[in-house]
């Protein structure tokens, strides 16, 4: 007996504690399922040992007392809780009890979804919303009127005119799943408050002291009943009352309906259970309420719940389990996502053994470690996620997790973008995880422009092992393509039996082979863009081509030199550097060139670079702590070159005019081998670029400087892009349409309206032969 009394006391304490955390602090530490189990056990013990039951046991009370943060509101009628049913039998018992007491065989119930949010009472006087309160301990709640006014679906005034003078509407404030997901996605990326689940989100939001904060959170409301009614009458069934509430402009769930008998209830339970994952909001069960008020009155209440209603619970959407390991997954865009691999656990009716941890920041914020007990949430179609760590259950010696340095798929470095939560694999071209995406981008119109190679075919070619990387495109044969298409079509159940279908396929493959072949002739900017380097879009690719001119040069430059291109900042420069530092990516570039990709517009670097290829610029570009452009300039004039700086005794830095702390920051930086190597490599690269610079005078006055050229029609010897780039290299500005300002039109085969316009305006026109002669003359 002592043991049972101790257990009862223990259960009461645990439940009180959980109530406090759930209702007052909005920070539960156990799952709903664990809470329900504690309550069930206590109820059973109290039933079996009535002498140990107490009036203030948590089994007889509702929620928890108001926090004191808000003014208190005494509820005119208590706000009660509901008893739970977890099985069909328990639902049967519930119906039988009512049937027996009312001596009725046929019972109609209002069946409704049980929304997982926060119970609220709204008081309308004369049709105007005057006060809103939380449930609190059922007798006294908190006045959250100002916060409730920020919820758009709660009407300020009721529609119609047949409402009672005083009407208390009861219902649930909740956060829709999509709103919750959107909120969290934003918070995870921008460092806001991440909500553990929509219920927590709703409760926490509503209990903000500042209504402005509540207004920012996307909250909704459904009415499910009434409290005090004065100065007017309501219908005599619950379902008719819900219909009235709807008429008066209050939101009532469309899923609420009237069903008859146990069979009706259970059918409803299964229907809503099947629909659960697809609903816009979380529900943790359904609620059955005897529909007629006369019957309700006769049934009355037990301690904290009506006898005429019950909640029939669904499998919980949150469960506790143990993390076996934390691994990372590389997506098709190279984004790296950490995952928890866990002891399998049933969540919302589905066995779950993997849950997303979203990103490294999320792991750090939760501080999830191997061996931790965590709460996993699976709701709707959303991927299961880890939402909380049970810190008190952490095994001794568990160490914080950190992102691996290298891609688990290809071994390339993982890189974190500055200020962003996402880590990426820098093996863009060579990482198998990114194959489909990299080929898709490579072939796209503005990159290598390979027409006819849709994503579906790329996926099949990758799947059948025909494409290890983009360079394999240039090895594909007609037979490879036809075999792939046959298999891909078969997988989709398409069987091209007819001769005509065969011909169509051959034509498609012929065209594709031709398009691939045609794409071999390209420009430097298209090629750079096609590599799919993080942050290198078309305009960055164009700027790189314009400033450095040559792939052979660009591909071996260290990142600080890229900062010399206007509009390229540290983030882009580093992304480029990371990409080029991966041997796998360099090998793919080698293979592309070996398989016949030709860059037609190679040229010398921009002579303006001459002004910025010095030690001072380099030191300013390297992001060395405390080295401002001014300090870099001082160092640049004090030391002849990087070697000298590297081998300079520390005191000479001070002699060069550096304050002591700046000089020690520089010494510390230089002492790291990787930094010293980067400095020397960058200085060498500067010399290499310098050696390639043309005489400045030549380039400034190109033979086409000041001329605007338009290319039209098709050229047989090169693509229009290549021709345009070569003309640009000679000083021309290449434009897309002919106007009075056009100096020259180059017209290839089948030139159309642009040629006509040029002739009309009397603009000079060259044919391909004339263009080639001119280019040869100025080569
Ligand atoms: S009726 C006297 N109907 O569930 C009956 N409650 O565990 C009082 N809830 O506090 C409640 N959806 O927060 C009722 N359709 C619904 C409900 C619902 C959600 C919540 C409500 C209540 C709790 C009881």
PDB file of N, CA and C in Angstrom, residues 273 276-277 314-319 345-352 376-379:
ATOM      1  N   UNK A 273      -9.514   9.972 -39.626  1.00  0.00           N
ATOM      2  CA  UNK A 273      -8.154   9.430 -39.485  1.00  0.00           C
ATOM      3  C   UNK A 273      -7.482   9.312 -40.846  1.00  0.00           C
ATOM      4  N   UNK A 276      -6.538  12.694 -42.048  1.00  0.00           N
ATOM      5  CA  UNK A 276      -5.722  13.481 -41.110  1.00  0.00           C
ATOM      6  C   UNK A 276      -4.472  14.098 -41.725  1.00  0.00           C
ATOM      7  N   UNK A 277      -3.678  13.256 -42.415  1.00  0.00           N
ATOM      8  CA  UNK A 277      -2.414  13.771 -42.949  1.00  0.00           C
ATOM      9  C   UNK A 277      -2.615  14.894 -43.956  1.00  0.00           C
ATOM     10  N   UNK A 314      -6.220   9.960 -31.718  1.00  0.00           N
ATOM     11  CA  UNK A 314      -5.464   9.325 -32.798  1.00  0.00           C
ATOM     12  C   UNK A 314      -4.068   8.990 -32.285  1.00  0.00           C
ATOM     13  N   UNK A 315      -3.351   8.126 -33.028  1.00  0.00           N
ATOM     14  CA  UNK A 315      -1.965   7.880 -32.630  1.00  0.00           C
ATOM     15  C   UNK A 315      -1.206   9.216 -32.566  1.00  0.00           C
ATOM     16  N   UNK A 316      -0.370   9.368 -31.565  1.00  0.00           N
ATOM     17  CA  UNK A 316       0.298  10.658 -31.336  1.00  0.00           C
ATOM     18  C   UNK A 316       1.244  11.013 -32.476  1.00  0.00           C
ATOM     19  N   UNK A 317       1.319  12.312 -32.783  1.00  0.00           N
ATOM     20  CA  UNK A 317       2.207  12.794 -33.846  1.00  0.00           C
ATOM     21  C   UNK A 317       3.596  13.113 -33.328  1.00  0.00           C
ATOM     22  N   UNK A 318       3.766  12.977 -32.028  1.00  0.00           N
ATOM     23  CA  UNK A 318       5.100  13.190 -31.475  1.00  0.00           C
ATOM     24  C   UNK A 318       5.423  12.005 -30.578  1.00  0.00           C
ATOM     25  N   UNK A 319       6.634  11.494 -30.704  1.00  0.00           N
ATOM     26  CA  UNK A 319       7.059  10.377 -29.855  1.00  0.00           C
ATOM     27  C   UNK A 319       8.515  10.585 -29.463  1.00  0.00           C
ATOM     28  N   UNK A 345      10.349   4.090 -34.272  1.00  0.00           N
ATOM     29  CA  UNK A 345       9.288   4.444 -33.340  1.00  0.00           C
ATOM     30  C   UNK A 345       8.026   4.736 -34.159  1.00  0.00           C
ATOM     31  N   UNK A 346       6.865   4.392 -33.588  1.00  0.00           N
ATOM     32  CA  UNK A 346       5.604   4.609 -34.289  1.00  0.00           C
ATOM     33  C   UNK A 346       5.142   6.045 -34.039  1.00  0.00           C
ATOM     34  N   UNK A 347       5.086   6.844 -35.091  1.00  0.00           N
ATOM     35  CA  UNK A 347       4.653   8.243 -34.931  1.00  0.00           C
ATOM     36  C   UNK A 347       3.473   8.493 -35.863  1.00  0.00           C
ATOM     37  N   UNK A 348       2.343   8.867 -35.278  1.00  0.00           N
ATOM     38  CA  UNK A 348       1.145   9.123 -36.082  1.00  0.00           C
ATOM     39  C   UNK A 348       0.771   7.915 -36.922  1.00  0.00           C
ATOM     40  N   UNK A 349       1.050   6.708 -36.412  1.00  0.00           N
ATOM     41  CA  UNK A 349       0.648   5.487 -37.105  1.00  0.00           C
ATOM     42  C   UNK A 349       1.675   4.986 -38.109  1.00  0.00           C
ATOM     43  N   UNK A 350       2.829   5.630 -38.235  1.00  0.00           N
ATOM     44  CA  UNK A 350       3.838   5.218 -39.207  1.00  0.00           C
ATOM     45  C   UNK A 350       5.163   5.000 -38.481  1.00  0.00           C
ATOM     46  N   UNK A 351       5.892   3.931 -38.853  1.00  0.00           N
ATOM     47  CA  UNK A 351       7.184   3.701 -38.200  1.00  0.00           C
ATOM     48  C   UNK A 351       8.223   4.644 -38.783  1.00  0.00           C
ATOM     49  N   UNK A 352       8.902   5.338 -37.900  1.00  0.00           N
ATOM     50  CA  UNK A 352       9.862   6.347 -38.329  1.00  0.00           C
ATOM     51  C   UNK A 352      11.233   5.996 -37.759  1.00  0.00           C
ATOM     52  N   UNK A 376      10.334  13.281 -31.717  1.00  0.00           N
ATOM     53  CA  UNK A 376      10.196  13.313 -33.169  1.00  0.00           C
ATOM     54  C   UNK A 376       8.761  13.658 -33.508  1.00  0.00           C
ATOM     55  N   UNK A 377       8.584  14.519 -34.472  1.00  0.00           N
ATOM     56  CA  UNK A 377       7.236  14.908 -34.876  1.00  0.00           C
ATOM     57  C   UNK A 377       7.031  14.504 -36.328  1.00  0.00           C
ATOM     58  N   UNK A 378       5.888  13.905 -36.613  1.00  0.00           N
ATOM     59  CA  UNK A 378       5.526  13.599 -37.997  1.00  0.00           C
ATOM     60  C   UNK A 378       4.086  14.017 -38.183  1.00  0.00           C
ATOM     61  N   UNK A 379       3.844  15.041 -38.950  1.00  0.00           N
ATOM     62  CA  UNK A 379       2.485  15.529 -39.132  1.00  0.00           C
ATOM     63  C   UNK A 379       2.249  15.811 -40.593  1.00  0.00           C
TER      64      UNK A 379
END
